[in-house]
PDB file of C-alpha atoms in Angstrom:
ATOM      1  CA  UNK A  15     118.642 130.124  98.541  1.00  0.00           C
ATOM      2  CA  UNK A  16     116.768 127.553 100.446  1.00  0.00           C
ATOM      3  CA  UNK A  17     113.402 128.158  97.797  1.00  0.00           C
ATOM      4  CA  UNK A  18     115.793 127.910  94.949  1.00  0.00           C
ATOM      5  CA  UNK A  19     117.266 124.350  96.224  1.00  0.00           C
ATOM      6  CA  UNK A  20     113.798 123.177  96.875  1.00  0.00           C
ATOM      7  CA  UNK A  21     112.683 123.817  93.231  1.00  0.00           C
ATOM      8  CA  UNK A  22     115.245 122.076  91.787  1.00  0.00           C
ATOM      9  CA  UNK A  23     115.033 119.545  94.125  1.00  0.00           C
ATOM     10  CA  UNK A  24     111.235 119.162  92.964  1.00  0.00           C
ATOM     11  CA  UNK A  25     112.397 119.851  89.431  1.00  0.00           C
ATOM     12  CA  UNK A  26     114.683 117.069  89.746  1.00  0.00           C
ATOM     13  CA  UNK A  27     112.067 114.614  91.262  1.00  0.00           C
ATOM     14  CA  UNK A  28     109.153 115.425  87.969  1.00  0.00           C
ATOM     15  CA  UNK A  29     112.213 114.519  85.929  1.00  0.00           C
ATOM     16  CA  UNK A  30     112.767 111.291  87.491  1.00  0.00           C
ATOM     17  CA  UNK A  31     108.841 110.175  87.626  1.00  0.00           C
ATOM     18  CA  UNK A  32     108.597 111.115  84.568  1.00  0.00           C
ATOM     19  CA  UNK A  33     111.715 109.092  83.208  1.00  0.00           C
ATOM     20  CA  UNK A  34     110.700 106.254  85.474  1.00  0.00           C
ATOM     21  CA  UNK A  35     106.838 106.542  83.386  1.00  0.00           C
ATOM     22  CA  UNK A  36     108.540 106.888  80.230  1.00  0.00           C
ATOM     23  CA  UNK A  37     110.602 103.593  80.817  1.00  0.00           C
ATOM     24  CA  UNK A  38     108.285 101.513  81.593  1.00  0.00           C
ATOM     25  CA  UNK A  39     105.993 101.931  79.268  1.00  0.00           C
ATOM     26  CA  UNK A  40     108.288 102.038  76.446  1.00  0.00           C
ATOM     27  CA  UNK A  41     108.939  98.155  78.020  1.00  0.00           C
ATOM     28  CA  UNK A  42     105.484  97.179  78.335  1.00  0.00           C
ATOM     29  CA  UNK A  43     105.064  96.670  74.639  1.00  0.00           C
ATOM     30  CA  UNK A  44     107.775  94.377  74.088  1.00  0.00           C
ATOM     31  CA  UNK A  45     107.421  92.414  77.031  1.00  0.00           C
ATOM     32  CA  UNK A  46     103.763  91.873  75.828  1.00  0.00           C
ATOM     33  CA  UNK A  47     105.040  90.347  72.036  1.00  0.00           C
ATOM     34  CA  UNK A  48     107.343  87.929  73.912  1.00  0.00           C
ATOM     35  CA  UNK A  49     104.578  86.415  76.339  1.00  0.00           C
ATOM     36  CA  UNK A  50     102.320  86.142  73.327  1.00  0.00           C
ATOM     37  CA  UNK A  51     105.648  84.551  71.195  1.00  0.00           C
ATOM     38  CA  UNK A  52     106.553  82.308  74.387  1.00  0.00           C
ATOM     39  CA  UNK A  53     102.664  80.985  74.288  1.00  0.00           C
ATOM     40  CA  UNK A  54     102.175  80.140  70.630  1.00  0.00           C
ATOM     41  CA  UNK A  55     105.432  78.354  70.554  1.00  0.00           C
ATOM     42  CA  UNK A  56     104.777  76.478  73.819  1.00  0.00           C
ATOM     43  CA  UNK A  57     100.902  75.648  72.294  1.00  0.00           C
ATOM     44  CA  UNK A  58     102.509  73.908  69.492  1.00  0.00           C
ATOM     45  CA  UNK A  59     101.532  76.404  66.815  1.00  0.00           C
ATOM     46  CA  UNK A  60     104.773  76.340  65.603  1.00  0.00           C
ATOM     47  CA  UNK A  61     104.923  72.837  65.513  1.00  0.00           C
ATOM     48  CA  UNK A  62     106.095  69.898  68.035  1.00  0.00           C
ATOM     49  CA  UNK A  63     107.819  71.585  71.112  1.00  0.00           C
ATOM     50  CA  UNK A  64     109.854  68.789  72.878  1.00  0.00           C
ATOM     51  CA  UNK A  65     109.503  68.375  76.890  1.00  0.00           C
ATOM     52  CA  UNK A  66     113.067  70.619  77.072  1.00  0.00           C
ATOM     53  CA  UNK A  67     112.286  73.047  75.299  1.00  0.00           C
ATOM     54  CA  UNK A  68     109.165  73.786  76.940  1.00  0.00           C
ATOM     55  CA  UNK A  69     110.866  73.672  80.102  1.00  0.00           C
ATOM     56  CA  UNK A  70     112.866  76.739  78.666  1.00  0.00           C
ATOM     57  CA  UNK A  71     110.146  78.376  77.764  1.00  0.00           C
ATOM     58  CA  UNK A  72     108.300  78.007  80.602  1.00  0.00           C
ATOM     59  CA  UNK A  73     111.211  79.322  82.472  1.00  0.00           C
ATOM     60  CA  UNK A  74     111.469  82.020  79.855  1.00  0.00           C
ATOM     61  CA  UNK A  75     107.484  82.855  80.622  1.00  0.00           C
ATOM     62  CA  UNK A  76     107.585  83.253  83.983  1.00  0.00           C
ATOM     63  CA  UNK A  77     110.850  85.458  84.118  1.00  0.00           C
ATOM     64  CA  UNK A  78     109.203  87.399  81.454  1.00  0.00           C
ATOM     65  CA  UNK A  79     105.768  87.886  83.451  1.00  0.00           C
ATOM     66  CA  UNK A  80     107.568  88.679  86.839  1.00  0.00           C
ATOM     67  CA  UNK A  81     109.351  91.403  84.981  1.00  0.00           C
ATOM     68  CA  UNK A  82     105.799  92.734  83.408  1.00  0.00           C
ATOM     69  CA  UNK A  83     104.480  92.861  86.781  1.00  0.00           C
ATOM     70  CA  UNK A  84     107.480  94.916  87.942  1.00  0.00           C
ATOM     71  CA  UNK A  85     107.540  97.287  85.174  1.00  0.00           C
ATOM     72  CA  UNK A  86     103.687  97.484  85.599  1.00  0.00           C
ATOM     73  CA  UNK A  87     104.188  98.147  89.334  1.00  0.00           C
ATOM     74  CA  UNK A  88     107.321 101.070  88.131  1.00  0.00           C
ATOM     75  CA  UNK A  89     103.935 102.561  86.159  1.00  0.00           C
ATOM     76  CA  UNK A  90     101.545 102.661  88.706  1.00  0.00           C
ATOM     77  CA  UNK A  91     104.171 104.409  90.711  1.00  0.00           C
ATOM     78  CA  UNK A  92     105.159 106.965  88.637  1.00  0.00           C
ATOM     79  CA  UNK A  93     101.629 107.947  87.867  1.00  0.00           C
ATOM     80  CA  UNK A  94     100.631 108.125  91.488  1.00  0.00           C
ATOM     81  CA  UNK A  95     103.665 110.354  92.159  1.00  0.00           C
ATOM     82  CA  UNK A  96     102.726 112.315  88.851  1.00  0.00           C
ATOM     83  CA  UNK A  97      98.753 112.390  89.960  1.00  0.00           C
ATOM     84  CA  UNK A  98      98.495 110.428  86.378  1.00  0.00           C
ATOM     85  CA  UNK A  99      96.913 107.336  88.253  1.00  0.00           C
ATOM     86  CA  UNK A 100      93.685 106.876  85.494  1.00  0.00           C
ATOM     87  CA  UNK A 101      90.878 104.323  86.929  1.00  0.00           C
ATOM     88  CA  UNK A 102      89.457 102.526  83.552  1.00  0.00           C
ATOM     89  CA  UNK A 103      86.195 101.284  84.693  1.00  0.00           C
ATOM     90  CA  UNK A 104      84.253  99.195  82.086  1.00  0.00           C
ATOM     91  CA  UNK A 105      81.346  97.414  82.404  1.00  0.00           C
ATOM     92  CA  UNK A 106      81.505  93.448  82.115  1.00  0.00           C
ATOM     93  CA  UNK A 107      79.374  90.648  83.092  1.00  0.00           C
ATOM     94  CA  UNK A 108      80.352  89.275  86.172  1.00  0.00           C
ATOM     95  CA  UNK A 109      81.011  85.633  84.610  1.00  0.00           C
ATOM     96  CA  UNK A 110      83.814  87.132  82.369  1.00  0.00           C
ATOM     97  CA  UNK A 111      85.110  88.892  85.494  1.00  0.00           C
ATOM     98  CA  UNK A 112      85.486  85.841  87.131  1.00  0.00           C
ATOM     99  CA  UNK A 113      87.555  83.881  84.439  1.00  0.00           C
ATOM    100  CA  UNK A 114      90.092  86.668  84.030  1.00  0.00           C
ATOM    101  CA  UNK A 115      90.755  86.400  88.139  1.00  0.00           C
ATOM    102  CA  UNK A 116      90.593  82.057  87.133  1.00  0.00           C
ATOM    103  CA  UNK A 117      93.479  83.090  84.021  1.00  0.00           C
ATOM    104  CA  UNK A 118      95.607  85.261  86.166  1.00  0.00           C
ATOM    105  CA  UNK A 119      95.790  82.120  88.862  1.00  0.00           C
ATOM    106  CA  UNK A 120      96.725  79.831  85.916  1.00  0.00           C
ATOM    107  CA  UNK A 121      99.130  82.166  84.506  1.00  0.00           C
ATOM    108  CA  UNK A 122     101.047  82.432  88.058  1.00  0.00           C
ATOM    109  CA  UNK A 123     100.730  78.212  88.299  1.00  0.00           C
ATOM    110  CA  UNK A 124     103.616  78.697  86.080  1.00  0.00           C
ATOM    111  CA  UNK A 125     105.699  80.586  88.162  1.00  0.00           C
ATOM    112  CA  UNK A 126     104.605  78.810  91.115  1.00  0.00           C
ATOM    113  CA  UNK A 127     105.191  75.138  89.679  1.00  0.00           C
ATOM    114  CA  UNK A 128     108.684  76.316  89.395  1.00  0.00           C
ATOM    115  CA  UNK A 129     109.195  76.979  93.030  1.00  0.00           C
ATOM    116  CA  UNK A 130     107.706  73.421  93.462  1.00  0.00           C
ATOM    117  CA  UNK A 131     104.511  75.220  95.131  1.00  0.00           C
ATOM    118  CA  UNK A 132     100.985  74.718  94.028  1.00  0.00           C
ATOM    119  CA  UNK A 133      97.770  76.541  93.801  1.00  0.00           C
ATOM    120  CA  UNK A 134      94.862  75.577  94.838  1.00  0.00           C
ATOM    121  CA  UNK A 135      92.441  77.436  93.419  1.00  0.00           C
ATOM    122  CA  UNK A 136      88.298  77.522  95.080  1.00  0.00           C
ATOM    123  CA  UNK A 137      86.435  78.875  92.537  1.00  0.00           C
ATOM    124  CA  UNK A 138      82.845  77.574  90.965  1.00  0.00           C
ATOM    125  CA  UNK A 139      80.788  80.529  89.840  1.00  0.00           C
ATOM    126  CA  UNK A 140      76.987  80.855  91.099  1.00  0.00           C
ATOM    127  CA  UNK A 141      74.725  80.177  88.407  1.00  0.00           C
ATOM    128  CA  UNK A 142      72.195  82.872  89.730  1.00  0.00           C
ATOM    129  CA  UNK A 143      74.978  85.942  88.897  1.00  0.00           C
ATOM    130  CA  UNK A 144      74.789  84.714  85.491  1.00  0.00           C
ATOM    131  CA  UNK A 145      73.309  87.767  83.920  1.00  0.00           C
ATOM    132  CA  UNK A 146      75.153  90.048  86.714  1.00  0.00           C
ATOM    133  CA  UNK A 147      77.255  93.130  85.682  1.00  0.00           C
ATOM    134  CA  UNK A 148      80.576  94.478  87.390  1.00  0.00           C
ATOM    135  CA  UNK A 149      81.957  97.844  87.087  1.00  0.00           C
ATOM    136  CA  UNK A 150      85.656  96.805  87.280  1.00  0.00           C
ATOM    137  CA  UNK A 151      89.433  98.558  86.074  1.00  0.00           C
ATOM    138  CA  UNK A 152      90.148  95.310  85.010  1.00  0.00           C
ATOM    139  CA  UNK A 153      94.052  95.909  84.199  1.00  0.00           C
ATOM    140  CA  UNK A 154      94.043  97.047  87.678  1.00  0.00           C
ATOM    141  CA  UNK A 155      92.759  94.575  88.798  1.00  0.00           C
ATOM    142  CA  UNK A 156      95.121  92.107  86.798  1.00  0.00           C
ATOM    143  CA  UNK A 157      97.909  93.834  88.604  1.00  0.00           C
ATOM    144  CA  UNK A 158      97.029  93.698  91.507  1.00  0.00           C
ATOM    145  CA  UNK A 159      96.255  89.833  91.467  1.00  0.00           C
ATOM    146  CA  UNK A 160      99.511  89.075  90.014  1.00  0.00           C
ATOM    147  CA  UNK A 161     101.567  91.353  92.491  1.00  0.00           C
ATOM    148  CA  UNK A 162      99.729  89.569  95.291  1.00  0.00           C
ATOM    149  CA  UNK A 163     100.047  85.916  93.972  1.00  0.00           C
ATOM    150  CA  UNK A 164     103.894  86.866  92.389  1.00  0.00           C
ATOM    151  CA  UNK A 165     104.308  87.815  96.654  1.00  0.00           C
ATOM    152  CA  UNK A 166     102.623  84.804  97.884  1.00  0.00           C
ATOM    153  CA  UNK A 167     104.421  82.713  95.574  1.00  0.00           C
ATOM    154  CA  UNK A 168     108.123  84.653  96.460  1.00  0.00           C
ATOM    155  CA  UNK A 169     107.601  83.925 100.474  1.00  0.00           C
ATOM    156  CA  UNK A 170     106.318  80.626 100.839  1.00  0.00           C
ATOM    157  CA  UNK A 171     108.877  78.154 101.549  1.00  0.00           C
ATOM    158  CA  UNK A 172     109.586  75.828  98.437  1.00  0.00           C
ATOM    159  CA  UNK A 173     107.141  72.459  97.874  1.00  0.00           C
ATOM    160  CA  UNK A 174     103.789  74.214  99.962  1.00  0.00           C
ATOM    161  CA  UNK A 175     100.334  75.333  98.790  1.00  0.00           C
ATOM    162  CA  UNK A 176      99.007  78.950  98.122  1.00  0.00           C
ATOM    163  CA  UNK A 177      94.758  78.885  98.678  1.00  0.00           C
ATOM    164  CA  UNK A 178      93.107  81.830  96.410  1.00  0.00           C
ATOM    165  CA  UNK A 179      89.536  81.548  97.098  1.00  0.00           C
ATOM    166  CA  UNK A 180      86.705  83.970  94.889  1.00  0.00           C
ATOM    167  CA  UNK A 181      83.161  84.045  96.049  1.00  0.00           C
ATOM    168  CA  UNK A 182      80.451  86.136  96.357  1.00  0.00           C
ATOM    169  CA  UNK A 183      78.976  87.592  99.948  1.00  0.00           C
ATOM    170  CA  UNK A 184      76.558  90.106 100.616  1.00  0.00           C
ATOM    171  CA  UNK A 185      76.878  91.622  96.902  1.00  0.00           C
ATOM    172  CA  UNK A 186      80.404  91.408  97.278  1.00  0.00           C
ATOM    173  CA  UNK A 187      83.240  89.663  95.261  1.00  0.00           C
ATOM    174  CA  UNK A 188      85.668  88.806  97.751  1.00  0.00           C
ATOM    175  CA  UNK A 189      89.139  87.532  96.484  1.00  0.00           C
ATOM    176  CA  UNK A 190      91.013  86.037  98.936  1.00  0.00           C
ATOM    177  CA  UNK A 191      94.830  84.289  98.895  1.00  0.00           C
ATOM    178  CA  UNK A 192      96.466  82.506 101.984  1.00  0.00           C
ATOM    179  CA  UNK A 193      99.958  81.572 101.725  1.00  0.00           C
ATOM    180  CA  UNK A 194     102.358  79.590 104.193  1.00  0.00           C
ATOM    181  CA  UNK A 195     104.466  82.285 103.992  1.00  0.00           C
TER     182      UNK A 195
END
């Protein structure tokens, strides 16, 4: 009896992770169209956007990216409980590296200009990594950037500063972010 309960107990539990992956990546799509929709309109592609309306959309942006992040993080979950968790290492120079971790800090600006905190952001690249190359998951990496800045952003008190600092040490990119949190 007891085997029997366990199996449908673990039955039960590959049911829900896989619901849980189906979900939310069913959502990622659409969630992606309406961050690319909220940006054109808010870069004036559709024409003159006034100061109101952008505050709506910028509202609309950063509710929309703290619910990709969460339905990325849902993901990542289900595919470690599933064993699906997939590294995607490509090869990029380091320079383009370092502006997606410089677009992921503007991105969260957004979000963090609406709790009346700012980021500063330390970041000048070192002209002699110019031809370097990084072996990098960078989607992983994306998500884990925004998870830890969304976080930093979340606990610090409303109208103080959140530091993210990239540089390169001993052959190492280190990525660091300090909060007053």
């Amino acid at each position: 009896a007891i085997k029997k309960r366990i199996k449908i107990f673990q039955e039960i539990d590959k049911t829900r992770t896989e619901f849980i992956w189906m979900a939310s990546h069913q959502l990622r799509t659409p969630l992606s169209s309406l961050k690319w929709c909220i940006s054109m309109i808010l870069d004036g592609e559709f024409g003159d956007v006034r100061d109101e309306q952008k505050d709506v959309l910028k509202k609309m942006y950063v509710v929309n990216e703290r619910l990709s992040i969460f339905v990325n993080e849902l993901l990542n979950v289900s595919q470690l409980e599933s064993k699906r968790l997939r590294i995607n290492l490509s090869v990029l120079s380091l320079k383009l590296f370092w502006e997606k971790i410089e677009q992921i800090v503007d991105e969260m600006k957004i979000l963090a200009d609406e709790r009346k905190n700012s980021i500063l952001f330390d970041s000048i690249f070192p002209e002699k990594f110019y031809n370097s190359k990084i072996s990098v998951d960078v989607t992983k990496i994306q998500q884990v950037m925004q998870s830890l800045l969304e976080n930093a952003i979340w606990y610090t008190p409303l109208k103080k500063s959140i530091r993210v600092k990239i540089n390169i040490k001993e052959n190492k990119i280190i990525v660091s972010i300090k909060d007053e949190g």
